[in-house]
Amino acid sequence: MNSLRRIDYMTEAWVTLATNDSYAVGALVLAHSLKSVNSTRPLVVMITDQVSSAMRNRLSEVSCRVQEVNVMDSQDSAHLALLARPELGITFTKLHCWTLTEFSKCVFLDADTLVIQNCDELFDREEFSAAADAGWPDCFNSGVFVFRPSMETYGKLVAFAVAEGSFDGGDQGLLNSYFSDWATKDISRRLPFIYNMTASASYSYRPAYKQFGKNVRIVHFIGSPKPWQASEASAFQNPVPGDHIAHWWRIFICYVLPYLSSDMSATLTPDLEIPSVSTSDLEIPSGSTSDLDIASISTSNHYSFAPVQLSSDLPLPSTTVPRPSFIESDSFASDTDSAQPEHVSHVNLSFFGISLVSPRLTGVAAQFSQLTVKEVPEPVADKQDEKPLVSSPPEVTVEAAAAVDSGPSSREAWEHGFIDYTGRDSFDNIMQKIKKTLESNKKP
Ligand SMILES: O=c1ccn([C@@H]2O[C@H](COP(=O)(O)OP(=O)(O)O[C@H]3O[C@H](CO)[C@@H](O)[C@H](O)[C@H]3O)[C@@H](O)[C@H]2O)c(=O)[nH]1
Ligand SMILES: [Mn+2]
């Protein structure tokens, strides 16, 4: 790769696609994940007319452009049936990314990807670069690829699609047939797997994940359910590791959920009952609000994380999300070293009426303490036309609780980054706690 290449930040961009509000939730989390790793390139979100105007507004806040494109559909139910994914014909819409010709080079990211470490070096690669598909490594996975927008290429791809179709009914089959020399022609076009790690890889080849997992840059939640399909969250129990899902959810809860409104047809879980609590019921800490400092909140106070409803002087999280603590690289030492507030021994994060008590969420709250305010929300008045989805915002209650269910030693382990993702701190354990809490809430 040419290290002297002139980096043209203005003409290089990440590109994603959302044809409905559900995938748009994925795109929002993806956008925040890119910000959290300080990517120098902006994000373009391609949408279709199915995406609600409220969701378009949210997308425009986190991207440099929201580009409406026409739906393209392979209409190839026979091949899609082989994949058992009848909905994927619409992924032909992805081909529109080649029409973004004001950009010289782009990296396409599926809306179900999550960037967990900076990977701007992908822009040093050439069209067409992609990583192997874990299911058939002689094919590439089309969830992450480097391309050069060009109307000529776009025309050829569409003509090819009409003439040849796709062997899997989706864009991946089509693109693999079109860029058929990907596997053999030039090794530099074969992206390392760390740029498109399908979550399943971490359990199908565990030792490799243990050895190389810390290098992973982009996680891809292929197949279904997607992380935002929360009603099916139980499907994320072992063997799918919970750490990446949990990271997706951390971003979702902190940076996406508080801004959603009811006119977005987001597929939030129907299992959760949304309580109606007015903001006046919430106790909000007084004092300095320029920094969100959980350590300054006394043990009995409540901190309310409610950027949509309360715009005046409540602190907001920055769009900088701390790196996931499971990344063990030395270069992140400053993140993990920062002192955790000592009296935060037990965090009770309740949202949608669910109380979660877990060391994982102690981590979430501890991360709040590292955040500084960088973005100011639009005034409430601007959003009056949008009815908040939640009348009560997510609420974080910090207590110096005597009884920490996981015990002090496991809590300390958590706080020092030793997290037992497969056992004590596994996602299914947290899900069990959610269920238990829900059940106990139901009891009169
Ligand atoms: O209704 C839909 C379906 C898909 N997408 C977009 O298309 C992408 C691909 O769909 P996805 O559900 O993520 O597919 P995967 O489960 O990742 O399955 C594989 O197969 C697809 C079809 O070939 C490829 O597009 C994917 O890259 C490949 O990983 C999504 O991420 C979205 O960006 C939508 O916007 N709306
Ligand atoms: Mn995908």
mmCIF file of C-alpha atoms in Angstrom, residues 64-432:
data_model
loop_
_atom_site.group_PDB
_atom_site.id
_atom_site.type_symbol
_atom_site.label_atom_id
_atom_site.label_comp_id
_atom_site.label_asym_id
_atom_site.label_seq_id
_atom_site.Cartn_x
_atom_site.Cartn_y
_atom_site.Cartn_z
ATOM 1 C CA CYS A 64 -22.829 13.884 6.335
ATOM 2 C CA ARG A 65 -25.605 12.932 3.952
ATOM 3 C CA VAL A 66 -28.847 10.998 3.904
ATOM 4 C CA GLN A 67 -29.313 9.954 0.299
ATOM 5 C CA GLU A 68 -32.652 8.612 -0.840
ATOM 6 C CA VAL A 69 -32.377 5.882 -3.463
ATOM 7 C CA ASN A 70 -34.911 3.690 -5.244
ATOM 8 C CA VAL A 71 -35.621 0.241 -4.000
ATOM 9 C CA MET A 72 -34.029 -2.449 -6.111
ATOM 10 C CA ASP A 73 -35.120 -5.971 -5.574
ATOM 11 C CA SER A 74 -33.759 -9.192 -6.984
ATOM 12 C CA GLN A 75 -37.291 -10.697 -6.823
ATOM 13 C CA ASP A 76 -35.432 -13.976 -6.686
ATOM 14 C CA SER A 77 -37.430 -15.915 -4.156
ATOM 15 C CA ALA A 78 -36.060 -19.272 -5.256
ATOM 16 C CA HIS A 79 -32.453 -18.440 -4.468
ATOM 17 C CA LEU A 80 -33.394 -16.465 -1.399
ATOM 18 C CA ALA A 81 -35.277 -19.498 -0.132
ATOM 19 C CA LEU A 82 -31.977 -21.378 -0.145
ATOM 20 C CA LEU A 83 -30.655 -18.740 2.207
ATOM 21 C CA ALA A 84 -33.924 -18.858 4.186
ATOM 22 C CA ARG A 85 -33.935 -15.061 4.033
ATOM 23 C CA PRO A 86 -36.809 -13.962 1.733
ATOM 24 C CA GLU A 87 -36.246 -10.335 2.732
ATOM 25 C CA LEU A 88 -32.786 -10.081 1.234
ATOM 26 C CA GLY A 89 -33.832 -9.370 -2.367
ATOM 27 C CA ILE A 90 -33.971 -5.770 -1.320
ATOM 28 C CA THR A 91 -30.232 -5.808 -0.693
ATOM 29 C CA PHE A 92 -29.783 -5.197 -4.429
ATOM 30 C CA THR A 93 -30.502 -1.621 -3.370
ATOM 31 C CA LYS A 94 -26.916 -1.630 -2.109
ATOM 32 C CA LEU A 95 -25.738 -1.311 -5.713
ATOM 33 C CA HIS A 96 -26.754 2.355 -5.597
ATOM 34 C CA CYS A 97 -23.595 3.009 -3.600
ATOM 35 C CA TRP A 98 -21.694 3.098 -6.893
ATOM 36 C CA THR A 99 -23.728 6.175 -7.872
ATOM 37 C CA LEU A 100 -22.209 8.312 -5.095
ATOM 38 C CA THR A 101 -19.731 9.720 -7.574
ATOM 39 C CA GLU A 102 -18.866 12.872 -5.647
ATOM 40 C CA PHE A 103 -16.769 10.551 -3.521
ATOM 41 C CA SER A 104 -13.624 9.072 -4.984
ATOM 42 C CA LYS A 105 -13.472 6.074 -2.696
ATOM 43 C CA CYS A 106 -15.828 4.580 -0.170
ATOM 44 C CA VAL A 107 -16.147 1.727 2.252
ATOM 45 C CA PHE A 108 -19.576 0.155 2.408
ATOM 46 C CA LEU A 109 -20.708 -1.119 5.802
ATOM 47 C CA ASP A 110 -23.875 -3.122 6.360
ATOM 48 C CA ALA A 111 -26.218 -1.529 8.875
ATOM 49 C CA ASP A 112 -25.685 -4.574 11.085
ATOM 50 C CA THR A 113 -21.982 -3.884 11.524
ATOM 51 C CA LEU A 114 -20.289 -2.250 14.495
ATOM 52 C CA VAL A 115 -16.896 -0.555 14.310
ATOM 53 C CA ILE A 116 -15.010 -1.270 17.511
ATOM 54 C CA GLN A 117 -11.565 0.099 16.626
ATOM 55 C CA ASN A 118 -10.481 2.759 14.166
ATOM 56 C CA CYS A 119 -9.959 1.253 10.736
ATOM 57 C CA ASP A 120 -9.547 4.272 8.472
ATOM 58 C CA GLU A 121 -6.676 2.393 6.859
ATOM 59 C CA LEU A 122 -9.343 0.591 4.836
ATOM 60 C CA PHE A 123 -9.371 3.658 2.595
ATOM 61 C CA ASP A 124 -5.848 2.727 1.498
ATOM 62 C CA ARG A 125 -7.286 -0.341 -0.211
ATOM 63 C CA GLU A 126 -8.524 -0.478 -3.753
ATOM 64 C CA GLU A 127 -11.764 -1.560 -5.356
ATOM 65 C CA PHE A 128 -12.789 -4.272 -4.927
ATOM 66 C CA SER A 129 -11.632 -5.307 -1.480
ATOM 67 C CA ALA A 130 -13.619 -7.408 0.932
ATOM 68 C CA ALA A 131 -13.098 -10.090 3.563
ATOM 69 C CA ALA A 132 -13.813 -13.760 3.125
ATOM 70 C CA ASP A 133 -17.236 -15.050 4.025
ATOM 71 C CA ALA A 134 -16.950 -17.360 7.009
ATOM 72 C CA GLY A 135 -19.447 -19.764 5.485
ATOM 73 C CA TRP A 136 -17.601 -20.102 2.156
ATOM 74 C CA PRO A 137 -14.214 -18.411 2.303
ATOM 75 C CA ASP A 138 -13.700 -18.522 -1.467
ATOM 76 C CA CYS A 139 -16.486 -15.955 -1.575
ATOM 77 C CA PHE A 140 -16.300 -12.577 0.081
ATOM 78 C CA ASN A 141 -18.876 -11.288 2.502
ATOM 79 C CA SER A 142 -20.537 -8.174 1.117
ATOM 80 C CA GLY A 143 -21.162 -6.534 4.483
ATOM 81 C CA VAL A 144 -17.855 -4.609 4.326
ATOM 82 C CA PHE A 145 -16.202 -3.658 1.047
ATOM 83 C CA VAL A 146 -14.008 -0.981 -0.488
ATOM 84 C CA PHE A 147 -15.225 0.473 -3.780
ATOM 85 C CA ARG A 148 -14.901 3.418 -6.119
ATOM 86 C CA PRO A 149 -18.195 5.074 -7.052
ATOM 87 C CA SER A 150 -18.594 5.118 -10.809
ATOM 88 C CA MET A 151 -21.668 5.361 -12.998
ATOM 89 C CA GLU A 152 -19.971 3.059 -15.445
ATOM 90 C CA THR A 153 -19.488 0.331 -12.853
ATOM 91 C CA TYR A 154 -23.018 0.912 -11.595
ATOM 92 C CA GLY A 155 -24.424 0.434 -15.108
ATOM 93 C CA LYS A 156 -22.408 -2.738 -15.604
ATOM 94 C CA LEU A 157 -23.523 -4.136 -12.255
ATOM 95 C CA VAL A 158 -27.191 -3.502 -12.980
ATOM 96 C CA ALA A 159 -26.857 -5.027 -16.451
ATOM 97 C CA PHE A 160 -25.094 -8.023 -14.912
ATOM 98 C CA ALA A 161 -27.851 -8.357 -12.310
ATOM 99 C CA VAL A 162 -30.522 -8.369 -15.010
ATOM 100 C CA ALA A 163 -28.651 -10.850 -17.183
ATOM 101 C CA GLU A 164 -27.215 -13.224 -14.595
ATOM 102 C CA GLY A 165 -29.151 -12.691 -11.383
ATOM 103 C CA SER A 166 -27.606 -13.680 -8.086
ATOM 104 C CA PHE A 167 -26.793 -17.170 -6.925
ATOM 105 C CA ASP A 168 -28.022 -16.357 -3.428
ATOM 106 C CA GLY A 169 -30.747 -13.925 -4.423
ATOM 107 C CA GLY A 170 -29.012 -11.081 -2.571
ATOM 108 C CA ASP A 171 -26.234 -8.644 -3.366
ATOM 109 C CA GLN A 172 -23.538 -10.945 -2.038
ATOM 110 C CA GLY A 173 -24.116 -13.594 -4.696
ATOM 111 C CA LEU A 174 -24.294 -10.960 -7.406
ATOM 112 C CA LEU A 175 -21.153 -9.111 -6.328
ATOM 113 C CA ASN A 176 -19.194 -12.339 -5.972
ATOM 114 C CA SER A 177 -20.103 -13.301 -9.530
ATOM 115 C CA TYR A 178 -19.267 -9.843 -10.845
ATOM 116 C CA PHE A 179 -15.962 -9.492 -8.980
ATOM 117 C CA SER A 180 -15.232 -13.157 -9.602
ATOM 118 C CA ASP A 181 -11.442 -12.848 -9.503
ATOM 119 C CA TRP A 182 -11.474 -11.428 -5.983
ATOM 120 C CA ALA A 183 -10.171 -14.649 -4.436
ATOM 121 C CA THR A 184 -7.308 -15.166 -6.830
ATOM 122 C CA LYS A 185 -6.149 -11.996 -8.532
ATOM 123 C CA ASP A 186 -4.620 -9.779 -5.889
ATOM 124 C CA ILE A 187 -4.040 -10.722 -2.279
ATOM 125 C CA SER A 188 -4.317 -7.084 -1.186
ATOM 126 C CA ARG A 189 -8.004 -7.124 -2.141
ATOM 127 C CA ARG A 190 -8.609 -9.803 0.419
ATOM 128 C CA LEU A 191 -9.273 -7.905 3.616
ATOM 129 C CA PRO A 192 -8.222 -9.539 6.863
ATOM 130 C CA PHE A 193 -11.097 -11.135 8.701
ATOM 131 C CA ILE A 194 -10.739 -8.590 11.533
ATOM 132 C CA TYR A 195 -12.436 -6.063 9.242
ATOM 133 C CA ASN A 196 -15.577 -8.124 8.986
ATOM 134 C CA MET A 197 -15.704 -10.548 11.852
ATOM 135 C CA THR A 198 -18.954 -12.376 11.818
ATOM 136 C CA ALA A 199 -20.000 -12.815 15.399
ATOM 137 C CA SER A 200 -20.366 -16.565 14.983
ATOM 138 C CA ALA A 201 -16.641 -16.926 14.280
ATOM 139 C CA SER A 202 -15.826 -16.328 17.895
ATOM 140 C CA TYR A 203 -17.404 -19.570 18.907
ATOM 141 C CA SER A 204 -16.883 -21.697 15.806
ATOM 142 C CA TYR A 205 -13.103 -21.246 16.148
ATOM 143 C CA ARG A 206 -12.676 -20.193 19.743
ATOM 144 C CA PRO A 207 -8.882 -20.512 20.017
ATOM 145 C CA ALA A 208 -8.440 -18.177 17.036
ATOM 146 C CA TYR A 209 -10.831 -15.720 18.598
ATOM 147 C CA LYS A 210 -8.889 -15.909 21.841
ATOM 148 C CA GLN A 211 -5.631 -15.322 19.976
ATOM 149 C CA PHE A 212 -6.732 -12.634 17.518
ATOM 150 C CA GLY A 213 -10.006 -11.301 18.886
ATOM 151 C CA LYS A 214 -8.348 -8.231 20.353
ATOM 152 C CA ASN A 215 -7.431 -7.095 16.836
ATOM 153 C CA VAL A 216 -10.998 -7.097 15.589
ATOM 154 C CA ARG A 217 -11.982 -3.770 14.024
ATOM 155 C CA ILE A 218 -15.465 -4.422 12.682
ATOM 156 C CA VAL A 219 -18.025 -6.878 13.983
ATOM 157 C CA HIS A 220 -20.812 -8.028 11.660
ATOM 158 C CA PHE A 221 -24.021 -9.464 13.075
ATOM 159 C CA ILE A 222 -24.938 -11.522 10.028
ATOM 160 C CA GLY A 223 -28.085 -13.599 9.801
ATOM 161 C CA SER A 224 -30.931 -13.101 12.183
ATOM 162 C CA PRO A 225 -31.915 -11.975 14.665
ATOM 163 C CA LYS A 226 -30.185 -8.626 14.542
ATOM 164 C CA PRO A 227 -29.104 -6.946 17.783
ATOM 165 C CA TRP A 228 -32.017 -4.507 17.587
ATOM 166 C CA GLN A 229 -34.548 -7.296 17.472
ATOM 167 C CA ALA A 230 -34.665 -7.220 21.210
ATOM 168 C CA SER A 231 -37.698 -9.441 21.582
ATOM 169 C CA GLU A 232 -35.468 -12.182 20.351
ATOM 170 C CA ALA A 233 -32.636 -11.248 22.616
ATOM 171 C CA SER A 234 -32.757 -14.677 24.156
ATOM 172 C CA ALA A 235 -31.393 -15.965 20.862
ATOM 173 C CA PHE A 236 -28.185 -14.198 21.796
ATOM 174 C CA GLN A 237 -27.569 -16.540 24.649
ATOM 175 C CA ASN A 238 -24.493 -18.722 24.371
ATOM 176 C CA PRO A 239 -22.770 -19.710 22.208
ATOM 177 C CA VAL A 240 -22.928 -16.277 20.597
ATOM 178 C CA PRO A 241 -20.641 -14.222 22.813
ATOM 179 C CA GLY A 242 -22.331 -11.372 24.548
ATOM 180 C CA ASP A 243 -19.530 -8.844 24.546
ATOM 181 C CA HIS A 244 -20.123 -7.410 21.078
ATOM 182 C CA ILE A 245 -23.882 -7.521 21.459
ATOM 183 C CA ALA A 246 -23.490 -5.774 24.798
ATOM 184 C CA HIS A 247 -21.318 -3.113 23.170
ATOM 185 C CA TRP A 248 -23.977 -2.611 20.489
ATOM 186 C CA TRP A 249 -26.578 -2.251 23.233
ATOM 187 C CA ARG A 250 -24.444 0.171 25.242
ATOM 188 C CA ILE A 251 -24.307 2.504 22.254
ATOM 189 C CA PHE A 252 -27.979 1.968 21.534
ATOM 190 C CA ILE A 253 -29.092 2.755 25.085
ATOM 191 C CA CYS A 254 -26.780 5.720 25.582
ATOM 192 C CA TYR A 255 -26.858 7.443 22.213
ATOM 193 C CA VAL A 256 -29.767 6.197 20.141
ATOM 194 C CA LEU A 257 -32.694 5.212 22.336
ATOM 195 C CA PRO A 258 -33.069 8.573 24.106
ATOM 196 C CA TYR A 259 -33.593 10.269 20.756
ATOM 197 C CA LEU A 260 -36.145 7.890 19.295
ATOM 198 C CA SER A 261 -39.752 8.931 19.038
ATOM 199 C CA SER A 262 -42.986 7.038 18.579
ATOM 200 C CA ASP A 263 -43.422 7.910 14.924
ATOM 201 C CA MET A 264 -40.394 5.846 14.143
ATOM 202 C CA SER A 265 -41.524 2.342 13.507
ATOM 203 C CA ALA A 266 -38.489 0.995 15.290
ATOM 204 C CA THR A 267 -38.850 -2.614 16.260
ATOM 205 C CA LEU A 268 -38.280 -2.216 19.921
ATOM 206 C CA THR A 269 -39.269 -5.204 21.874
ATOM 207 C CA PRO A 270 -42.987 -5.648 22.412
ATOM 208 C CA ASP A 271 -42.217 -7.609 25.578
ATOM 209 C CA LEU A 272 -41.243 -4.488 27.412
ATOM 210 C CA GLU A 273 -43.918 -2.410 28.994
ATOM 211 C CA ILE A 274 -43.207 1.261 28.652
ATOM 212 C CA PRO A 275 -44.228 2.965 31.878
ATOM 213 C CA SER A 276 -45.753 6.390 31.746
ATOM 214 C CA VAL A 277 -43.821 8.596 34.127
ATOM 215 C CA SER A 278 -43.698 12.317 33.745
ATOM 216 C CA THR A 279 -40.365 14.052 33.845
ATOM 217 C CA SER A 280 -41.456 15.863 36.992
ATOM 218 C CA ASP A 281 -41.322 12.519 38.765
ATOM 219 C CA LEU A 282 -37.636 12.336 38.119
ATOM 220 C CA GLU A 283 -35.054 13.571 40.508
ATOM 221 C CA ILE A 284 -32.329 15.419 38.752
ATOM 222 C CA PRO A 285 -29.067 16.300 40.422
ATOM 223 C CA SER A 286 -28.349 19.970 40.756
ATOM 224 C CA GLY A 287 -25.013 21.672 40.333
ATOM 225 C CA SER A 288 -22.518 21.610 37.532
ATOM 226 C CA THR A 289 -23.831 20.031 34.398
ATOM 227 C CA SER A 290 -21.035 20.654 31.980
ATOM 228 C CA ASP A 291 -19.462 17.314 32.695
ATOM 229 C CA LEU A 292 -21.318 14.176 33.343
ATOM 230 C CA ASP A 293 -19.605 13.068 36.470
ATOM 231 C CA ILE A 294 -21.178 10.137 38.105
ATOM 232 C CA ALA A 295 -18.777 10.359 41.023
ATOM 233 C CA SER A 296 -20.333 13.639 42.072
ATOM 234 C CA ILE A 297 -23.756 12.138 42.377
ATOM 235 C CA SER A 298 -24.534 11.286 45.932
ATOM 236 C CA THR A 299 -25.579 7.803 46.744
ATOM 237 C CA SER A 300 -29.259 8.555 47.004
ATOM 238 C CA ASN A 301 -29.544 10.822 44.011
ATOM 239 C CA HIS A 302 -30.837 9.856 40.647
ATOM 240 C CA TYR A 303 -29.245 10.870 37.437
ATOM 241 C CA SER A 304 -31.675 11.084 34.580
ATOM 242 C CA PHE A 305 -30.377 10.608 31.108
ATOM 243 C CA ALA A 306 -33.003 12.436 29.127
ATOM 244 C CA PRO A 307 -31.644 14.522 26.315
ATOM 245 C CA VAL A 308 -34.859 14.656 24.346
ATOM 246 C CA GLN A 309 -37.145 15.894 27.052
ATOM 247 C CA LEU A 310 -34.735 18.012 29.054
ATOM 248 C CA SER A 311 -32.600 20.297 27.040
ATOM 249 C CA SER A 312 -31.799 23.177 29.352
ATOM 250 C CA ASP A 313 -28.845 22.349 31.507
ATOM 251 C CA LEU A 314 -28.825 18.622 31.792
ATOM 252 C CA PRO A 315 -25.588 17.008 30.816
ATOM 253 C CA LEU A 316 -25.473 15.016 27.672
ATOM 254 C CA PRO A 317 -23.084 12.304 26.786
ATOM 255 C CA SER A 318 -20.617 13.156 24.099
ATOM 256 C CA THR A 319 -20.745 11.101 20.977
ATOM 257 C CA THR A 320 -17.451 9.634 22.053
ATOM 258 C CA VAL A 321 -18.174 6.219 23.375
ATOM 259 C CA PRO A 322 -15.457 4.590 25.409
ATOM 260 C CA ARG A 323 -13.868 1.675 23.719
ATOM 261 C CA PRO A 324 -15.206 -1.670 24.734
ATOM 262 C CA SER A 325 -13.311 -2.879 27.716
ATOM 263 C CA PHE A 326 -12.729 -6.289 26.187
ATOM 264 C CA ILE A 327 -10.122 -4.811 23.886
ATOM 265 C CA GLU A 328 -6.889 -5.652 25.598
ATOM 266 C CA SER A 329 -4.510 -3.535 23.576
ATOM 267 C CA ASP A 330 -1.961 -1.472 25.497
ATOM 268 C CA SER A 331 -2.794 1.593 23.488
ATOM 269 C CA PHE A 332 -6.067 1.765 25.324
ATOM 270 C CA ALA A 333 -4.468 1.760 28.720
ATOM 271 C CA SER A 334 -5.476 5.332 29.371
ATOM 272 C CA ASP A 335 -9.111 4.378 28.989
ATOM 273 C CA THR A 336 -8.976 1.459 31.304
ATOM 274 C CA ASP A 337 -6.668 3.141 33.761
ATOM 275 C CA SER A 338 -8.948 6.001 34.563
ATOM 276 C CA ALA A 339 -10.032 5.675 38.131
ATOM 277 C CA GLN A 340 -13.506 4.414 38.716
ATOM 278 C CA PRO A 341 -15.509 6.300 41.292
ATOM 279 C CA GLU A 342 -15.045 4.260 44.397
ATOM 280 C CA HIS A 343 -18.468 4.595 45.861
ATOM 281 C CA VAL A 344 -20.182 3.421 42.720
ATOM 282 C CA SER A 345 -20.416 -0.084 43.913
ATOM 283 C CA HIS A 346 -23.769 -0.991 42.520
ATOM 284 C CA VAL A 347 -25.543 0.433 39.573
ATOM 285 C CA ASN A 348 -29.174 0.043 38.948
ATOM 286 C CA LEU A 349 -29.951 1.019 35.386
ATOM 287 C CA SER A 350 -33.629 1.073 34.740
ATOM 288 C CA PHE A 351 -35.172 1.738 31.412
ATOM 289 C CA PHE A 352 -38.557 0.815 30.124
ATOM 290 C CA GLY A 353 -39.407 -0.265 33.610
ATOM 291 C CA ILE A 354 -36.639 -2.799 33.723
ATOM 292 C CA SER A 355 -34.136 -2.714 36.496
ATOM 293 C CA LEU A 356 -30.815 -4.170 35.657
ATOM 294 C CA VAL A 357 -28.337 -4.841 38.367
ATOM 295 C CA SER A 358 -25.143 -6.164 37.023
ATOM 296 C CA PRO A 359 -21.431 -5.651 36.935
ATOM 297 C CA ARG A 360 -21.731 -5.139 33.194
ATOM 298 C CA LEU A 361 -23.869 -2.098 33.815
ATOM 299 C CA THR A 362 -21.545 -0.892 36.522
ATOM 300 C CA GLY A 363 -19.192 -0.691 33.586
ATOM 301 C CA VAL A 364 -21.700 1.337 31.621
ATOM 302 C CA ALA A 365 -22.162 3.813 34.414
ATOM 303 C CA ALA A 366 -18.465 4.009 35.086
ATOM 304 C CA GLN A 367 -18.031 4.879 31.452
ATOM 305 C CA PHE A 368 -20.427 7.781 31.863
ATOM 306 C CA SER A 369 -17.925 9.299 34.220
ATOM 307 C CA GLN A 370 -15.399 9.554 31.405
ATOM 308 C CA LEU A 371 -17.719 11.411 29.101
ATOM 309 C CA THR A 372 -17.676 15.113 28.510
ATOM 310 C CA VAL A 373 -20.311 17.118 26.779
ATOM 311 C CA LYS A 374 -19.483 17.839 23.192
ATOM 312 C CA GLU A 375 -22.811 18.044 21.481
ATOM 313 C CA VAL A 376 -25.738 20.190 22.421
ATOM 314 C CA PRO A 377 -29.154 18.847 21.494
ATOM 315 C CA GLU A 378 -31.657 20.742 19.487
ATOM 316 C CA PRO A 379 -33.978 22.782 21.665
ATOM 317 C CA VAL A 380 -37.024 20.847 22.796
ATOM 318 C CA ALA A 381 -39.213 23.195 20.806
ATOM 319 C CA ASP A 382 -37.742 21.916 17.563
ATOM 320 C CA LYS A 383 -38.935 18.483 18.313
ATOM 321 C CA GLN A 384 -42.407 19.196 19.500
ATOM 322 C CA ASP A 385 -43.855 17.533 16.460
ATOM 323 C CA GLU A 386 -42.238 14.297 17.502
ATOM 324 C CA LYS A 387 -43.863 12.515 20.339
ATOM 325 C CA PRO A 388 -41.265 10.871 22.514
ATOM 326 C CA LEU A 389 -41.334 7.126 22.347
ATOM 327 C CA VAL A 390 -40.667 6.931 26.028
ATOM 328 C CA SER A 391 -42.415 9.311 28.293
ATOM 329 C CA SER A 392 -39.871 8.374 30.874
ATOM 330 C CA PRO A 393 -36.248 8.527 29.873
ATOM 331 C CA PRO A 394 -33.799 5.839 30.753
ATOM 332 C CA GLU A 395 -32.847 6.441 34.326
ATOM 333 C CA VAL A 396 -29.589 5.589 35.970
ATOM 334 C CA THR A 397 -29.696 5.220 39.690
ATOM 335 C CA VAL A 398 -26.431 5.014 41.530
ATOM 336 C CA GLU A 399 -26.481 3.480 44.945
ATOM 337 C CA ALA A 400 -23.842 2.344 47.338
ATOM 338 C CA ALA A 401 -25.762 -0.822 47.806
ATOM 339 C CA ALA A 402 -24.617 -3.180 50.444
ATOM 340 C CA ALA A 403 -25.619 -6.195 48.484
ATOM 341 C CA VAL A 404 -23.939 -6.451 45.158
ATOM 342 C CA ASP A 405 -25.260 -9.605 43.684
ATOM 343 C CA SER A 406 -22.018 -10.527 42.053
ATOM 344 C CA GLY A 407 -19.909 -9.824 45.131
ATOM 345 C CA PRO A 408 -17.075 -7.349 45.507
ATOM 346 C CA SER A 409 -14.352 -9.507 44.019
ATOM 347 C CA SER A 410 -16.169 -10.066 40.757
ATOM 348 C CA ARG A 411 -17.048 -6.407 40.671
ATOM 349 C CA GLU A 412 -13.407 -5.487 41.072
ATOM 350 C CA ALA A 413 -12.531 -7.931 38.334
ATOM 351 C CA TRP A 414 -15.043 -6.235 36.110
ATOM 352 C CA GLU A 415 -13.713 -2.806 36.912
ATOM 353 C CA HIS A 416 -10.202 -3.910 36.096
ATOM 354 C CA GLY A 417 -11.265 -5.234 32.764
ATOM 355 C CA PHE A 418 -11.254 -8.924 33.668
ATOM 356 C CA ILE A 419 -14.639 -9.832 32.432
ATOM 357 C CA ASP A 420 -15.945 -13.328 32.354
ATOM 358 C CA TYR A 421 -17.904 -13.094 29.153
ATOM 359 C CA THR A 422 -18.623 -16.769 28.945
ATOM 360 C CA GLY A 423 -19.607 -17.257 32.574
ATOM 361 C CA ARG A 424 -20.589 -14.833 35.296
ATOM 362 C CA ASP A 425 -20.750 -11.771 33.042
ATOM 363 C CA SER A 426 -22.255 -13.485 30.035
ATOM 364 C CA PHE A 427 -25.063 -11.829 28.178
ATOM 365 C CA ASP A 428 -27.482 -14.619 28.996
ATOM 366 C CA ASN A 429 -26.885 -14.059 32.698
ATOM 367 C CA ILE A 430 -27.886 -10.479 32.200
ATOM 368 C CA MET A 431 -30.905 -11.562 30.207
ATOM 369 C CA GLN A 432 -31.874 -13.849 33.069
#
